Short mmCIF file of N, CA and C in Angstrom, two decimals:
data_model
loop_
_atom_site.label_atom_id
_atom_site.label_comp_id
_atom_site.label_asym_id
_atom_site.label_seq_id
_atom_site.Cartn_x
_atom_site.Cartn_y
_atom_site.Cartn_z
N UNK S 20 33.27 44.75 5.70
CA UNK S 20 34.23 44.66 6.78
C UNK S 20 35.68 44.32 6.27
N UNK S 21 36.05 44.67 5.14
CA UNK S 21 37.29 44.37 4.57
C UNK S 21 38.40 45.08 5.34
N UNK S 22 38.14 46.33 5.71
CA UNK S 22 39.12 47.16 6.45
C UNK S 22 39.18 46.86 7.94
N UNK S 23 38.20 46.00 8.46
CA UNK S 23 38.19 45.74 9.91
C UNK S 23 38.46 44.28 10.09
N UNK S 24 39.07 44.04 11.28
CA UNK S 24 39.36 42.63 11.55
C UNK S 24 37.95 41.97 11.99
N UNK S 25 37.69 40.77 11.31
CA UNK S 25 36.46 40.04 11.64
C UNK S 25 36.50 39.60 13.06
N UNK S 26 35.27 39.44 13.69
CA UNK S 26 35.16 39.01 15.06
C UNK S 26 35.56 37.49 15.14
N UNK S 27 36.22 37.13 16.14
CA UNK S 27 36.73 35.64 16.25
C UNK S 27 35.81 34.84 16.99
N UNK S 28 35.58 33.68 16.39
CA UNK S 28 34.57 32.70 17.03
C UNK S 28 35.29 31.44 17.21
N UNK S 29 35.19 30.84 18.36
CA UNK S 29 35.87 29.61 18.72
C UNK S 29 34.84 28.35 18.42
N UNK S 30 35.27 27.45 17.62
CA UNK S 30 34.50 26.24 17.22
C UNK S 30 35.38 25.05 17.65
N UNK S 31 34.78 23.85 17.69
CA UNK S 31 35.52 22.69 18.04
C UNK S 31 36.43 22.32 16.84
N UNK S 32 35.83 21.99 15.66
CA UNK S 32 36.64 21.64 14.40
C UNK S 32 35.74 21.83 13.34
N UNK S 33 36.29 21.69 12.11
CA UNK S 33 35.57 21.72 10.90
C UNK S 33 35.67 20.28 10.24
N UNK S 34 34.47 19.86 9.78
CA UNK S 34 34.59 18.53 9.18
C UNK S 34 34.52 17.30 10.15
N UNK S 35 34.74 16.18 9.65
CA UNK S 35 34.75 15.09 10.54
C UNK S 35 33.37 14.71 11.11
N UNK S 36 33.36 13.67 12.05
CA UNK S 36 32.16 13.17 12.50
C UNK S 36 31.22 14.22 13.22
N UNK S 37 31.91 14.99 14.12
CA UNK S 37 31.16 15.87 14.96
C UNK S 37 31.56 17.46 14.67
N UNK S 38 32.38 17.70 13.66
CA UNK S 38 32.71 19.01 13.30
C UNK S 38 31.67 19.79 12.57
N UNK S 39 31.88 21.12 12.52
CA UNK S 39 30.97 22.00 11.76
C UNK S 39 31.14 21.52 10.29
N UNK S 40 29.95 21.52 9.62
CA UNK S 40 29.94 21.02 8.22
C UNK S 40 30.82 22.06 7.41
N UNK S 41 31.52 21.60 6.48
CA UNK S 41 32.46 22.44 5.66
C UNK S 41 31.77 23.53 5.01
N UNK S 42 30.70 23.31 4.36
CA UNK S 42 29.91 24.29 3.66
C UNK S 42 29.43 25.41 4.68
N UNK S 43 29.07 24.89 5.93
CA UNK S 43 28.46 25.81 6.89
C UNK S 43 29.72 26.66 7.37
N UNK S 44 30.80 26.04 7.52
CA UNK S 44 32.04 26.77 8.01
C UNK S 44 32.39 27.89 6.92
N UNK S 45 32.28 27.54 5.61
CA UNK S 45 32.57 28.59 4.51
C UNK S 45 31.57 29.79 4.72
N UNK S 46 30.33 29.58 5.01
CA UNK S 46 29.45 30.61 5.35
C UNK S 46 29.82 31.47 6.46
N UNK S 47 30.09 30.83 7.47
CA UNK S 47 30.57 31.56 8.68
C UNK S 47 31.92 32.32 8.46
N UNK S 48 32.74 31.88 7.60
CA UNK S 48 34.12 32.44 7.40
C UNK S 48 33.93 33.76 6.77
N UNK S 49 32.83 34.01 6.01
CA UNK S 49 32.41 35.27 5.27
C UNK S 49 32.24 36.34 6.34
N UNK S 50 31.78 36.04 7.61
CA UNK S 50 31.48 36.98 8.56
C UNK S 50 32.32 36.98 9.81
N UNK S 51 33.02 35.91 10.09
CA UNK S 51 33.86 35.67 11.34
C UNK S 51 35.17 35.11 10.90
N UNK S 52 36.04 35.23 11.85
CA UNK S 52 37.31 34.59 11.84
C UNK S 52 37.15 33.36 12.68
N UNK S 53 37.11 32.13 12.14
CA UNK S 53 36.83 30.85 12.89
C UNK S 53 38.23 30.39 13.41
N UNK S 54 38.25 30.10 14.74
CA UNK S 54 39.42 29.52 15.44
C UNK S 54 38.88 28.09 15.93
N UNK S 55 39.72 26.99 15.57
CA UNK S 55 39.34 25.70 16.08
C UNK S 55 39.89 25.61 17.50
N UNK S 56 39.40 24.67 18.17
CA UNK S 56 40.02 24.36 19.52
C UNK S 56 41.41 23.97 19.42
N UNK S 57 41.83 23.20 18.43
CA UNK S 57 43.25 22.85 18.27
C UNK S 57 44.14 24.19 18.08
N UNK S 58 43.72 25.06 17.27
CA UNK S 58 44.46 26.25 17.13
C UNK S 58 44.55 27.07 18.40
N UNK S 59 43.44 27.13 19.04
CA UNK S 59 43.38 27.88 20.41
C UNK S 59 44.30 27.24 21.40
N UNK S 60 44.19 25.96 21.59
CA UNK S 60 45.06 25.30 22.51
C UNK S 60 46.49 25.35 22.28
N UNK S 61 46.89 25.51 20.92
CA UNK S 61 48.18 25.61 20.63
C UNK S 61 48.81 27.03 20.96
N UNK S 62 47.95 27.97 21.10
CA UNK S 62 48.35 29.39 21.28
C UNK S 62 47.43 30.20 22.19
N UNK S 63 47.02 29.60 23.40
CA UNK S 63 46.03 30.20 24.25
C UNK S 63 46.27 31.80 24.61
N UNK S 64 47.56 32.08 24.83
CA UNK S 64 48.01 33.32 25.29
C UNK S 64 47.71 34.56 24.26
N UNK S 65 47.96 34.14 23.00
CA UNK S 65 47.66 35.12 21.89
C UNK S 65 46.28 35.20 21.41
N UNK S 66 45.69 34.02 21.29
CA UNK S 66 44.39 33.98 20.68
C UNK S 66 43.24 34.18 21.67
N UNK S 67 43.44 33.93 23.06
CA UNK S 67 42.31 34.01 23.95
C UNK S 67 41.65 35.32 24.05
N UNK S 68 42.50 36.43 23.91
CA UNK S 68 41.95 37.76 24.07
C UNK S 68 41.11 38.10 22.70
N UNK S 69 41.38 37.44 21.65
CA UNK S 69 40.62 37.84 20.44
C UNK S 69 39.25 37.13 20.28
N UNK S 70 38.97 36.07 21.00
CA UNK S 70 37.75 35.39 20.87
C UNK S 70 36.59 36.10 21.51
N UNK S 71 35.61 36.36 20.66
CA UNK S 71 34.30 37.09 21.12
C UNK S 71 33.07 36.17 21.32
N UNK S 72 33.14 35.06 20.65
CA UNK S 72 32.04 34.13 20.68
C UNK S 72 32.43 32.65 20.55
N UNK S 73 31.59 31.75 21.03
CA UNK S 73 31.83 30.34 20.93
C UNK S 73 30.58 29.80 20.20
N UNK S 74 30.80 29.02 19.12
CA UNK S 74 29.73 28.45 18.37
C UNK S 74 29.68 26.93 18.69
N UNK S 75 28.73 26.39 19.32
CA UNK S 75 28.73 25.06 19.72
C UNK S 75 27.96 24.23 18.71
N UNK S 76 28.62 23.09 18.22
CA UNK S 76 28.01 22.21 17.35
C UNK S 76 28.17 20.78 17.93
N UNK S 77 27.20 20.08 17.96
CA UNK S 77 27.10 18.69 18.81
C UNK S 77 27.77 18.84 20.15
N UNK S 78 27.34 19.92 20.84
CA UNK S 78 27.68 20.21 22.28
C UNK S 78 29.17 20.40 22.46
N UNK S 79 29.84 20.80 21.43
CA UNK S 79 31.34 21.03 21.62
C UNK S 79 31.67 22.44 20.92
N UNK S 80 32.71 23.03 21.38
CA UNK S 80 33.65 22.63 22.51
C UNK S 80 33.01 22.63 23.95
N UNK S 81 33.50 21.86 24.77
CA UNK S 81 32.95 21.83 26.10
C UNK S 81 33.47 23.22 26.81
N UNK S 82 32.57 23.82 27.52
CA UNK S 82 32.86 24.98 28.21
C UNK S 82 32.95 24.82 29.69
N UNK S 83 34.11 25.12 30.29
CA UNK S 83 34.25 25.06 31.63
C UNK S 83 34.91 26.28 32.15
N UNK S 84 35.19 26.43 33.47
CA UNK S 84 35.68 27.65 34.13
C UNK S 84 37.00 28.05 33.62
N UNK S 85 37.93 26.99 33.46
CA UNK S 85 39.18 27.24 32.81
C UNK S 85 39.19 27.92 31.47
N UNK S 86 38.28 27.41 30.66
CA UNK S 86 38.16 28.00 29.29
C UNK S 86 37.62 29.53 29.43
N UNK S 87 36.72 29.65 30.28
CA UNK S 87 36.14 31.07 30.49
C UNK S 87 37.14 32.04 30.94
N UNK S 88 38.03 31.54 31.92
CA UNK S 88 39.05 32.49 32.37
C UNK S 88 40.08 32.90 31.46
N UNK S 89 40.13 32.08 30.31
CA UNK S 89 41.15 32.33 29.35
C UNK S 89 40.57 33.09 27.98
N UNK S 90 39.29 33.41 28.21
CA UNK S 90 38.56 34.13 27.14
C UNK S 90 37.92 35.40 27.72
N UNK S 91 38.75 36.42 28.18
CA UNK S 91 38.25 37.56 28.73
C UNK S 91 37.27 38.42 28.04
N UNK S 92 37.22 38.31 26.67
CA UNK S 92 36.47 39.15 25.90
C UNK S 92 35.26 38.31 25.28
N UNK S 93 34.93 37.20 25.69
CA UNK S 93 33.84 36.37 25.33
C UNK S 93 32.56 37.08 25.64
N UNK S 94 31.66 37.20 24.78
CA UNK S 94 30.34 37.85 24.82
C UNK S 94 29.16 36.94 24.75
N UNK S 95 29.32 35.79 23.91
CA UNK S 95 28.21 34.93 23.73
C UNK S 95 28.56 33.62 23.39
N UNK S 96 27.69 32.65 23.74
CA UNK S 96 27.80 31.22 23.44
C UNK S 96 26.66 30.82 22.53
N UNK S 97 26.76 30.61 21.30
CA UNK S 97 25.65 30.18 20.37
C UNK S 97 25.59 28.65 20.23
N UNK S 98 24.57 28.09 20.70
CA UNK S 98 24.47 26.60 20.66
C UNK S 98 23.53 26.29 19.46
N UNK S 99 23.85 25.29 18.64
CA UNK S 99 23.30 24.95 17.48
C UNK S 99 22.06 24.06 17.59
N UNK S 100 21.81 23.68 18.91
CA UNK S 100 20.70 22.70 19.18
C UNK S 100 19.49 23.43 19.95
N UNK S 101 18.50 22.48 20.04
CA UNK S 101 17.35 23.10 20.86
C UNK S 101 17.54 23.15 22.23
N UNK S 102 18.29 22.24 22.91
CA UNK S 102 18.48 22.28 24.35
C UNK S 102 19.72 23.08 24.81
N UNK S 103 19.69 23.27 26.15
CA UNK S 103 20.87 23.96 26.72
C UNK S 103 21.35 23.25 28.01
N UNK S 104 20.88 21.94 28.09
CA UNK S 104 21.38 21.11 29.22
C UNK S 104 22.86 20.96 29.36
N UNK S 105 23.45 21.04 28.29
CA UNK S 105 24.95 20.84 28.33
C UNK S 105 25.71 22.10 28.69
N UNK S 106 24.96 23.20 28.91
CA UNK S 106 25.53 24.46 29.39
C UNK S 106 25.37 24.74 30.77
N UNK S 107 26.47 25.22 31.59
CA UNK S 107 26.31 25.61 32.85
C UNK S 107 25.88 27.20 32.93
N UNK S 108 24.63 27.34 32.86
CA UNK S 108 24.12 28.69 32.71
C UNK S 108 24.54 29.69 33.75
N UNK S 109 24.62 29.21 35.06
CA UNK S 109 25.01 29.96 36.14
C UNK S 109 26.54 30.34 35.97
N UNK S 110 27.39 29.43 35.51
CA UNK S 110 28.74 29.78 35.33
C UNK S 110 28.89 30.83 34.22
N UNK S 111 28.29 30.59 33.07
CA UNK S 111 28.34 31.55 32.02
C UNK S 111 27.76 32.90 32.42
N UNK S 112 26.75 32.97 33.08
CA UNK S 112 26.23 34.30 33.61
C UNK S 112 27.11 34.91 34.52
N UNK S 113 27.94 34.27 35.32
CA UNK S 113 28.89 34.74 36.32
C UNK S 113 29.93 35.50 35.58
N UNK S 114 30.26 35.15 34.25
CA UNK S 114 31.20 35.80 33.48
C UNK S 114 30.63 36.78 32.52
N UNK S 115 29.22 37.03 32.61
CA UNK S 115 28.63 38.05 31.77
C UNK S 115 28.37 37.57 30.40
N UNK S 116 28.42 36.32 30.25
CA UNK S 116 28.29 35.71 28.75
C UNK S 116 26.81 35.35 28.55
N UNK S 117 26.39 35.80 27.47
CA UNK S 117 24.97 35.60 26.95
C UNK S 117 25.02 34.24 26.20
N UNK S 118 23.78 33.55 26.21
CA UNK S 118 23.65 32.18 25.69
C UNK S 118 22.49 32.27 24.65
N UNK S 119 22.67 31.68 23.43
CA UNK S 119 21.61 31.57 22.52
C UNK S 119 21.53 30.14 22.00
N UNK S 120 20.34 29.77 21.51
CA UNK S 120 20.12 28.43 20.98
C UNK S 120 19.09 28.47 19.91
N UNK S 121 18.70 27.31 19.43
CA UNK S 121 17.63 27.29 18.36
C UNK S 121 16.43 26.37 18.95
N UNK S 122 15.77 26.98 19.89
CA UNK S 122 14.70 25.98 20.63
C UNK S 122 13.62 25.44 19.76
N UNK S 123 13.15 26.14 18.66
CA UNK S 123 12.09 25.56 17.88
C UNK S 123 12.53 25.09 16.52
N UNK S 124 13.94 24.70 16.28
CA UNK S 124 14.40 24.30 15.07
C UNK S 124 13.70 23.04 14.54
N UNK S 125 13.29 22.10 15.39
CA UNK S 125 12.71 20.82 14.96
C UNK S 125 11.28 20.73 15.24
N UNK S 126 10.55 21.85 15.70
CA UNK S 126 9.23 21.67 16.13
C UNK S 126 8.21 21.21 15.05
N UNK S 127 8.38 21.94 13.93
CA UNK S 127 7.49 21.59 12.78
C UNK S 127 7.72 20.00 12.35
N UNK S 128 9.00 19.65 12.13
CA UNK S 128 9.26 18.31 11.75
C UNK S 128 8.81 17.32 12.78
N UNK S 129 8.96 17.69 14.04
CA UNK S 129 8.47 16.73 15.17
C UNK S 129 7.01 16.59 15.19
N UNK S 130 6.29 17.69 14.87
CA UNK S 130 4.75 17.60 14.71
C UNK S 130 4.48 16.79 13.53
N UNK S 131 5.14 17.00 12.54
CA UNK S 131 4.66 16.19 11.23
C UNK S 131 4.88 14.74 11.38
N UNK S 132 5.99 14.39 12.06
CA UNK S 132 6.36 12.97 12.21
C UNK S 132 5.25 12.38 13.26
N UNK S 133 4.80 13.18 14.23
CA UNK S 133 3.83 12.73 15.22
C UNK S 133 2.54 12.50 14.46
N UNK S 134 2.18 13.31 13.68
CA UNK S 134 0.91 13.22 12.94
C UNK S 134 1.09 12.06 11.91
N UNK S 135 2.11 11.88 11.36
CA UNK S 135 2.23 10.67 10.32
C UNK S 135 2.25 9.45 11.12
N UNK S 136 2.91 9.42 12.27
CA UNK S 136 2.73 8.04 13.08
C UNK S 136 1.43 7.80 13.50
N UNK S 137 0.67 8.86 13.88
CA UNK S 137 -0.74 8.51 14.42
C UNK S 137 -1.56 8.12 13.27
N UNK S 138 -1.46 8.74 12.05
CA UNK S 138 -2.16 8.27 10.94
C UNK S 138 -1.81 6.86 10.38
N UNK S 139 -0.51 6.56 10.43
CA UNK S 139 -0.07 5.21 10.13
C UNK S 139 -0.50 4.14 11.16
N UNK S 140 -0.66 4.48 12.39
CA UNK S 140 -1.22 3.61 13.48
C UNK S 140 -2.68 3.37 13.22
N UNK S 141 -3.28 4.50 13.01
CA UNK S 141 -4.77 4.39 12.95
C UNK S 141 -5.25 3.70 11.69
N UNK S 142 -4.51 3.80 10.59
CA UNK S 142 -4.86 3.18 9.30
C UNK S 142 -4.10 1.85 9.16
N UNK S 143 -3.36 1.41 10.06
CA UNK S 143 -2.70 0.16 10.10
C UNK S 143 -1.68 -0.01 8.84
N UNK S 144 -1.09 1.20 8.54
CA UNK S 144 -0.29 1.13 7.31
C UNK S 144 1.03 0.22 7.40
N UNK S 145 1.56 0.14 8.53
CA UNK S 145 2.75 -0.60 8.66
C UNK S 145 2.51 -2.12 8.47
N UNK S 146 1.32 -2.57 8.87
CA UNK S 146 1.01 -3.96 8.74
C UNK S 146 0.87 -4.32 7.25
N UNK S 147 0.56 -3.28 6.49
CA UNK S 147 0.43 -3.66 4.97
C UNK S 147 1.74 -3.66 4.16
N UNK S 148 2.79 -3.29 4.86
CA UNK S 148 4.00 -3.18 4.15
C UNK S 148 4.74 -4.43 4.14
#
């Protein structure tokens, strides 16, 4: 994609307490032009048309009607969590925006922990600690 412009993806921020992890952002930058909310808010008029996707991390950035109106070429919202309660699916659908998430991302770990807790309880392991 060297001779083509990378598709632009809106994210909340990189690093910090709730930002996209820096190594994760580096991986994304190989395939996308990442635009932070701060950059977007500083230049909505120019940047809004370029954004094709929103990558949500810790339920951010918050998506509302004002944001959707300013992103006419938005095609997809990719949420990095299992749930979608934080998204207004009807609103996104009314703008023709698709939604993706990772519904089974912790299923195996949750099952493992559940089994471990049941075994610990039945064998009274915690009492021996």
